[in-house]
Short mmCIF file of C-alpha atoms in Angstrom, two decimals:
data_model
loop_
_atom_site.label_atom_id
_atom_site.label_comp_id
_atom_site.label_asym_id
_atom_site.label_seq_id
_atom_site.Cartn_x
_atom_site.Cartn_y
_atom_site.Cartn_z
CA UNK K 207 0.00 0.00 0.00
CA UNK K 208 1.41 3.38 -0.97
CA UNK K 209 -0.11 6.47 0.65
CA UNK K 210 0.91 9.98 -0.34
CA UNK K 211 -0.31 13.01 1.59
CA UNK K 212 -0.70 16.03 -0.65
CA UNK K 213 -1.35 19.34 1.13
CA UNK K 214 -4.04 21.56 -0.38
CA UNK K 215 -4.45 25.33 -0.55
CA UNK K 216 -0.84 26.06 0.41
CA UNK K 217 -1.18 24.19 3.70
CA UNK K 218 2.08 22.54 4.71
CA UNK K 219 1.99 18.92 5.82
CA UNK K 220 2.43 18.35 9.55
CA UNK K 221 3.02 14.59 9.36
CA UNK K 222 5.00 12.43 6.98
CA UNK K 223 6.48 8.98 6.61
CA UNK K 224 10.14 8.01 6.85
CA UNK K 225 10.81 8.90 3.22
CA UNK K 226 9.48 12.43 3.81
CA UNK K 227 11.87 12.86 6.75
CA UNK K 228 14.78 11.55 4.68
CA UNK K 229 13.95 14.05 1.91
CA UNK K 230 13.83 16.94 4.40
CA UNK K 231 17.12 16.02 6.08
CA UNK K 232 19.61 15.18 3.35
CA UNK K 233 22.45 13.01 4.56
CA UNK K 234 20.31 11.22 7.15
CA UNK K 235 20.22 7.49 6.50
CA UNK K 236 17.39 5.06 7.23
CA UNK K 237 19.30 3.23 9.98
CA UNK K 238 19.89 6.40 12.00
CA UNK K 239 16.29 7.48 11.43
CA UNK K 240 14.97 4.14 12.70
CA UNK K 241 17.12 4.44 15.83
CA UNK K 242 15.93 8.01 16.47
CA UNK K 243 12.29 7.03 15.97
CA UNK K 244 12.79 4.33 18.62
CA UNK K 245 14.29 6.96 20.95
CA UNK K 246 11.31 9.24 20.31
CA UNK K 247 8.90 6.43 21.23
CA UNK K 248 10.75 5.84 24.52
CA UNK K 249 10.79 9.52 25.54
CA UNK K 250 7.55 10.85 27.11
CA UNK K 251 8.16 14.28 25.65
CA UNK K 252 8.38 13.07 22.04
CA UNK K 253 6.32 9.86 21.87
CA UNK K 254 3.27 11.74 20.59
CA UNK K 255 5.31 12.59 17.49
CA UNK K 256 5.27 9.01 16.16
CA UNK K 257 2.11 7.17 15.10
CA UNK K 258 1.97 3.55 13.92
CA UNK K 259 -1.51 2.83 12.54
CA UNK K 260 -0.20 -0.51 11.19
CA UNK K 261 3.01 -2.44 11.70
CA UNK K 262 4.40 -1.18 8.37
CA UNK K 263 3.07 2.39 8.32
CA UNK K 264 4.76 5.12 10.39
CA UNK K 265 3.78 8.79 10.57
CA UNK K 266 6.19 11.31 12.10
CA UNK K 267 5.31 14.85 13.17
CA UNK K 268 7.79 17.20 11.49
CA UNK K 269 7.72 19.81 14.27
CA UNK K 270 8.27 17.29 17.06
CA UNK K 271 11.03 15.60 15.07
CA UNK K 272 12.82 18.93 14.73
CA UNK K 273 12.40 19.56 18.48
CA UNK K 274 13.79 16.06 19.11
CA UNK K 275 16.88 16.85 17.02
CA UNK K 276 17.42 20.06 18.97
CA UNK K 277 17.00 18.12 22.23
CA UNK K 278 19.53 15.49 21.05
CA UNK K 279 22.02 18.21 20.19
CA UNK K 280 21.70 20.23 23.40
CA UNK K 281 20.35 17.70 25.88
CA UNK K 282 17.30 19.81 26.64
CA UNK K 283 14.28 21.15 24.82
CA UNK K 284 13.79 24.77 23.87
CA UNK K 285 10.07 24.13 24.18
CA UNK K 286 8.72 23.18 27.59
CA UNK K 287 6.69 20.00 27.91
CA UNK K 288 3.15 20.70 26.79
#
């Protein structure tokens, strides 16, 4: 099954699959992304940023993924827990 989200009326997508993340962050490989997604699932602050409706389909929130990268770099989040 291949699902493609296409934003309408100049609305930017908020969620995407692994391929969308890899396109946004050039140089990131699938193995590192899989490891980071696992870390996001284990962290209470970021677990809402990963949805698995089926065992093969994964949706990742772009904003939370970017916050996760910032947190990984600095060891803290610039955005307080909501």
